[in-house]
Tab-separated table of C-alpha atoms in Angstrom:
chain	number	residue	atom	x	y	z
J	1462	UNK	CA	85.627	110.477	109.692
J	1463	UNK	CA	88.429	111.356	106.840
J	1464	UNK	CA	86.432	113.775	104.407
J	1465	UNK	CA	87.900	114.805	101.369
J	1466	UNK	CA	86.015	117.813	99.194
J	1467	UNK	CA	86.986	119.319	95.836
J	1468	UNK	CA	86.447	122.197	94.606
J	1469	UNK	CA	87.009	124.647	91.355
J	1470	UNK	CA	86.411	122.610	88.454
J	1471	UNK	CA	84.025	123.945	85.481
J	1472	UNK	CA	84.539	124.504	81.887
J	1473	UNK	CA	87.956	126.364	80.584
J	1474	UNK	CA	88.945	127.371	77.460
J	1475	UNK	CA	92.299	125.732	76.304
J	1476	UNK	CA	95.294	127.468	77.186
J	1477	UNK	CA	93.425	129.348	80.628
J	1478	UNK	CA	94.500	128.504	84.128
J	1479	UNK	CA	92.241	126.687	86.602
J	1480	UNK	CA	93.321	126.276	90.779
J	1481	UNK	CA	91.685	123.620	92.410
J	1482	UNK	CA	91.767	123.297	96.197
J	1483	UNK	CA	90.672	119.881	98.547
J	1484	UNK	CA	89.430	120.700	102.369
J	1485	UNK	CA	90.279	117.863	104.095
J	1486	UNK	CA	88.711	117.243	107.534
J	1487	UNK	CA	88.585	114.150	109.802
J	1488	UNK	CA	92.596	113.598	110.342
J	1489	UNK	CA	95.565	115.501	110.699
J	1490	UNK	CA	96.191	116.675	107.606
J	1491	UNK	CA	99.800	118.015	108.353
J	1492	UNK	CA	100.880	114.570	108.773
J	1493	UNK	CA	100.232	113.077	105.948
J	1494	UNK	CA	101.448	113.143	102.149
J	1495	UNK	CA	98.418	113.826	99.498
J	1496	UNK	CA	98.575	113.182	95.449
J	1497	UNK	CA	96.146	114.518	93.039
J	1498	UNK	CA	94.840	111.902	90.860
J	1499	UNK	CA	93.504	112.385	87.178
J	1500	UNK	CA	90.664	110.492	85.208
J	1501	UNK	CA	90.005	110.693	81.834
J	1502	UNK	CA	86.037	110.105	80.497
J	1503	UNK	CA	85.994	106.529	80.155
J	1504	UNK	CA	89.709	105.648	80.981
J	1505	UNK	CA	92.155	105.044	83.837
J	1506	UNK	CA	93.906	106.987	86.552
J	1507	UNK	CA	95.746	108.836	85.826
J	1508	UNK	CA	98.819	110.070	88.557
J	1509	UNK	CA	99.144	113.740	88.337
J	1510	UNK	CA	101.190	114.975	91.392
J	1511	UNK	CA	102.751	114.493	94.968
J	1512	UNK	CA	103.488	117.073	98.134
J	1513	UNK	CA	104.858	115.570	101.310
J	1514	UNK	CA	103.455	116.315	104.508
J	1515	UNK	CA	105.345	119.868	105.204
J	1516	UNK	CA	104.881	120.686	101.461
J	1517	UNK	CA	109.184	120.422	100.960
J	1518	UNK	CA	108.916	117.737	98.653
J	1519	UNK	CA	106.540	118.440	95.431
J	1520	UNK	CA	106.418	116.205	92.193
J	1521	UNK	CA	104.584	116.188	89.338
J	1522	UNK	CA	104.016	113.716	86.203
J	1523	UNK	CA	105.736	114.480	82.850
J	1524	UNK	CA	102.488	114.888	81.255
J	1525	UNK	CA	102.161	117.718	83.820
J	1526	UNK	CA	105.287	119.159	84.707
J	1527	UNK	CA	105.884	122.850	83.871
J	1528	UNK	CA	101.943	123.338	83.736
J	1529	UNK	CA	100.668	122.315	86.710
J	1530	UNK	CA	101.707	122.889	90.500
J	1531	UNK	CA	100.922	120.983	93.934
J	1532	UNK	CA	100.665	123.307	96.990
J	1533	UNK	CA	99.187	122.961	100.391
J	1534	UNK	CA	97.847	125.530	103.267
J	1535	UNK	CA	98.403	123.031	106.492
J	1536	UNK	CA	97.248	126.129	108.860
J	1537	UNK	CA	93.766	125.985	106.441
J	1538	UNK	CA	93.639	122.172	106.039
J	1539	UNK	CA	93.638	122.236	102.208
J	1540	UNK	CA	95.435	121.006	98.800
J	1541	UNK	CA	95.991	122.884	95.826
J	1542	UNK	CA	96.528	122.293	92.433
J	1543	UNK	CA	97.258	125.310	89.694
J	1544	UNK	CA	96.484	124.362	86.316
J	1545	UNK	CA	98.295	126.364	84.085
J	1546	UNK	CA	98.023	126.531	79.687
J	1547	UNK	CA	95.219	123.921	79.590
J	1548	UNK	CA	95.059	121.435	76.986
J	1549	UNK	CA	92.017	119.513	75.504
J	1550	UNK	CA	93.286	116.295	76.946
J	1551	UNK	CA	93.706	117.429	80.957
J	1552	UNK	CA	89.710	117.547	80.860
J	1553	UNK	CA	89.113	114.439	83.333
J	1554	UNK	CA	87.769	114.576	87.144
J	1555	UNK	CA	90.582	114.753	89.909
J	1556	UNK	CA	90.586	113.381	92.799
J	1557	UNK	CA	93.014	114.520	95.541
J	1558	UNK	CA	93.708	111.320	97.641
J	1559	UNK	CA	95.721	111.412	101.184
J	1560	UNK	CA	98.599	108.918	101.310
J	1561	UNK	CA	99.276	106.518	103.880
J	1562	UNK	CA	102.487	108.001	105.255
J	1563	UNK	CA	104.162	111.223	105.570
J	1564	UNK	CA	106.050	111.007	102.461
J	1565	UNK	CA	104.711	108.460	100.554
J	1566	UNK	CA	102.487	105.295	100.340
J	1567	UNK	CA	99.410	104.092	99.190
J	1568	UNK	CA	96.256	105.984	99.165
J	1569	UNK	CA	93.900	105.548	101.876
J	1570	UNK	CA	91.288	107.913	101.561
J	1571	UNK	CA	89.704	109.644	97.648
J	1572	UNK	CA	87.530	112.636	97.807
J	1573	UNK	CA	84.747	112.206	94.910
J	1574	UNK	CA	86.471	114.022	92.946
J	1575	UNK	CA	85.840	117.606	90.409
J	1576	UNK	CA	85.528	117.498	86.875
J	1577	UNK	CA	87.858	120.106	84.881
J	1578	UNK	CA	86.737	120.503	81.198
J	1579	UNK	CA	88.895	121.984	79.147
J	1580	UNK	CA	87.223	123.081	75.383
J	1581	UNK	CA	87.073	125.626	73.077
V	878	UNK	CA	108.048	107.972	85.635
V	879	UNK	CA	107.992	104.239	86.183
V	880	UNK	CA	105.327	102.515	83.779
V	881	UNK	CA	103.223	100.007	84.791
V	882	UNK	CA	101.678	97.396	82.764
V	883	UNK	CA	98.424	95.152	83.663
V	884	UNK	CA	96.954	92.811	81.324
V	885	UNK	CA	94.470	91.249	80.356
V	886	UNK	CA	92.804	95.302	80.154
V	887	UNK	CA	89.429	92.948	79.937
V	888	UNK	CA	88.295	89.898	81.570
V	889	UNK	CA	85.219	87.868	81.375
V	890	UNK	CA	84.246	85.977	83.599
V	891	UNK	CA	81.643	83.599	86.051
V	892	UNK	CA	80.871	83.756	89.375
V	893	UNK	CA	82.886	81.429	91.851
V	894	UNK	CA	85.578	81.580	89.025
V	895	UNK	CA	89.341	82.160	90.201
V	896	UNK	CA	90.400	85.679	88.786
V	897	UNK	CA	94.568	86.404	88.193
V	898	UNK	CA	94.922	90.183	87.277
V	899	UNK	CA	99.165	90.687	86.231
V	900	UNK	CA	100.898	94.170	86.862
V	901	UNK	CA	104.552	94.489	85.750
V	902	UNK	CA	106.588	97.452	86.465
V	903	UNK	CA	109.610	98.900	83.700
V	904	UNK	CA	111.936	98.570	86.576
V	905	UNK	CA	112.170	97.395	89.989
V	906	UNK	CA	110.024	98.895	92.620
V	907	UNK	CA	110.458	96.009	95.439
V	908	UNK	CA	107.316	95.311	96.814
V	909	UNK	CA	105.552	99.102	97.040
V	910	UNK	CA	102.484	98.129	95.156
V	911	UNK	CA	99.422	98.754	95.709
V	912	UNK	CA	95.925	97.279	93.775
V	913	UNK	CA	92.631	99.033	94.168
V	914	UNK	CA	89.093	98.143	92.971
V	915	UNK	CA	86.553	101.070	91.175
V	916	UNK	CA	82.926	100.717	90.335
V	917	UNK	CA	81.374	103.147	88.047
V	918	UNK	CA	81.180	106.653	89.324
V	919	UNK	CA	83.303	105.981	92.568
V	920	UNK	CA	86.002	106.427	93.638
V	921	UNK	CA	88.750	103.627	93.877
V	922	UNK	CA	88.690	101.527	97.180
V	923	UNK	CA	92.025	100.400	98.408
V	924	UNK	CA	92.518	96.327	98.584
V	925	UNK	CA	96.255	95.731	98.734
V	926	UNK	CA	99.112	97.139	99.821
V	927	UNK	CA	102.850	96.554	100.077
V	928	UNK	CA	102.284	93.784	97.467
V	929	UNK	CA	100.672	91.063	99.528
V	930	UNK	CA	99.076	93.237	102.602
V	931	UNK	CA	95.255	93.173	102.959
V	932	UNK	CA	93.553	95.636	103.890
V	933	UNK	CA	91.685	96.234	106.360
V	934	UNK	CA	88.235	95.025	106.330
V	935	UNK	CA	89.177	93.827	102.468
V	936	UNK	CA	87.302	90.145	101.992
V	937	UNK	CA	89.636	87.224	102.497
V	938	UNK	CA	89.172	85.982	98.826
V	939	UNK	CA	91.384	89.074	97.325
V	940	UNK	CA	95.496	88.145	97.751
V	941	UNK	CA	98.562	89.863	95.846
V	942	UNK	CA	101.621	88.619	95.626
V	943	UNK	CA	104.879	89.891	93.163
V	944	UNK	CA	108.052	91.505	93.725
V	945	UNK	CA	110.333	93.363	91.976
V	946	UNK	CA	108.873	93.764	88.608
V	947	UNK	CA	106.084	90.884	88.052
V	948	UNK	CA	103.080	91.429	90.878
V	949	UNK	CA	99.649	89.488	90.328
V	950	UNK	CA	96.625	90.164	92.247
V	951	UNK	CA	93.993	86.672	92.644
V	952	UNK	CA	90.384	86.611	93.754
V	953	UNK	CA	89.592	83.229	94.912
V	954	UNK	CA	85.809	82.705	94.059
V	955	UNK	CA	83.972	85.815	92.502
V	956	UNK	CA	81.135	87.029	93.875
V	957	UNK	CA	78.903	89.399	92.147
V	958	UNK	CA	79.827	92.942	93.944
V	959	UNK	CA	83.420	91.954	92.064
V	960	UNK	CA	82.577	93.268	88.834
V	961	UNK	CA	84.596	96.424	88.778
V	962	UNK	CA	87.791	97.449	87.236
V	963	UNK	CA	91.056	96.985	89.064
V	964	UNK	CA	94.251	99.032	88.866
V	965	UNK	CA	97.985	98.316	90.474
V	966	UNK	CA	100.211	101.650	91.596
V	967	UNK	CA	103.132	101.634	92.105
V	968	UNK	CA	104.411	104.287	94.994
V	969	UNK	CA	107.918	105.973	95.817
V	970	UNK	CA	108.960	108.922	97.173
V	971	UNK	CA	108.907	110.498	94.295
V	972	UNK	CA	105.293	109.270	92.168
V	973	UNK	CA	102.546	107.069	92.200
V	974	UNK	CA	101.512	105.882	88.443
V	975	UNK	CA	99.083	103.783	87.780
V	976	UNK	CA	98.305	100.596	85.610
V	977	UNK	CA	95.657	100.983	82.621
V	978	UNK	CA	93.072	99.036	84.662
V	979	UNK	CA	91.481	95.572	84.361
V	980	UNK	CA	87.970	95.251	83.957
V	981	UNK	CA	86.132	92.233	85.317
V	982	UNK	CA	83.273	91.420	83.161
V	983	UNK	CA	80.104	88.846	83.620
V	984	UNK	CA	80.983	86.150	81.114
């Protein structure tokens, strides 16, 4: 069965850098696209970013972008995410979520997700 | 990134009650959107796809319909394990943003 697990969240002083990684196991993770997926405490997804299949196509949100990079290891069967010059208002749990299709689509499958705090 | 709207962000309601959630997009994203259900400390379940595709295994009573900008998605009699909040995406090539949510509330 699709497994999703997260890993390297904790508590980060603003500004730092954080990497989290996903091991995904079940399916064949080279063949399918994968997001990362932000939640606040107490509020709503939150898109954060999307790498296609091969890892050629990588985009981020503009609440993101220049901070934060999508990667992926399909030899090691896991998705990255390097979180760089934290702010207060990243700290949420993220989920990395495989997509439907190659490219794009919905999102099938959610790992439960790792909570990144970010405070001083 | 395209914005996505859903109102109400609250809704109370009664069981066997007919439930309309409304997403609207900023611009037109055809019919790739999708509407999944959350219950506290989960993660979200997919229901919907493609605007009006059920998923699988997905009880009959949840339908979407929409296009283009205006999308709705309808639960035909609530049932008690329906009490969750529901959020719309919208997917391209390129992102995959969410709605605010709607949370379905015992009135």
């Amino acid at each position: 069965q699709v497994q999703l697990v997260e890993s390297g969240g904790g508590v980060v002083q603003p500004g730092r850098s954080l990497r989290l990684s996903c091991a995904a196991s079940g399916f064949t993770f080279s063949a399918y696209a994968m997001h990362w997926v932000r939640q606040a405490p107490g509020k709503g997804l939150e898109w954060v970013a999307l790498i296609s299949y091969d890892g050629s196509n990588k985009y981020c949100a503009d609440s993101v972008k220049g901070r934060f990079t999508i990667s992926r290891d399909n030899s090691k069967n896991t998705l990255y995410l390097e979180m760089n010059s934290l702010r207060i208002e990243d700290t949420a749990v993220f989920y990395c979520a495989k997509i439907v299709g190659a490219l794009w689509g919905p999102i099938d499958f959610w790992g439960l997700g790792t909570l990144v705090t970010v405070s001083s | 990134d395209i914005q996505m709207t859903q109102s109400p962000s609250t809704l109370f309601a009664s069981v066997g009650d007919r439930v309309t959630i409304t997403c609207r997009a900023n611009e037109s994203i055809s019919s790739w959107l999708a509407w999944y259900q959350q219950k506290p400390g989960k993660a979200p379940k997919l229901l919907i796809y493609r605007a009006s595709s059920l998923e699988s295994g997905v009880p009959l009573r949840f339908s979407g319909s929409g296009s283009g900008t205006e999308f709705t998605l309808t639960i035909s009699s609530l049932q008690p394990d329906d009490f969750a909040t529901y959020y719309c995406q919208q997917y391209n090539l390129y992102s995959g943003t969410f709605g605010q949510g709607t949370k379905v509330e015992i009135k």
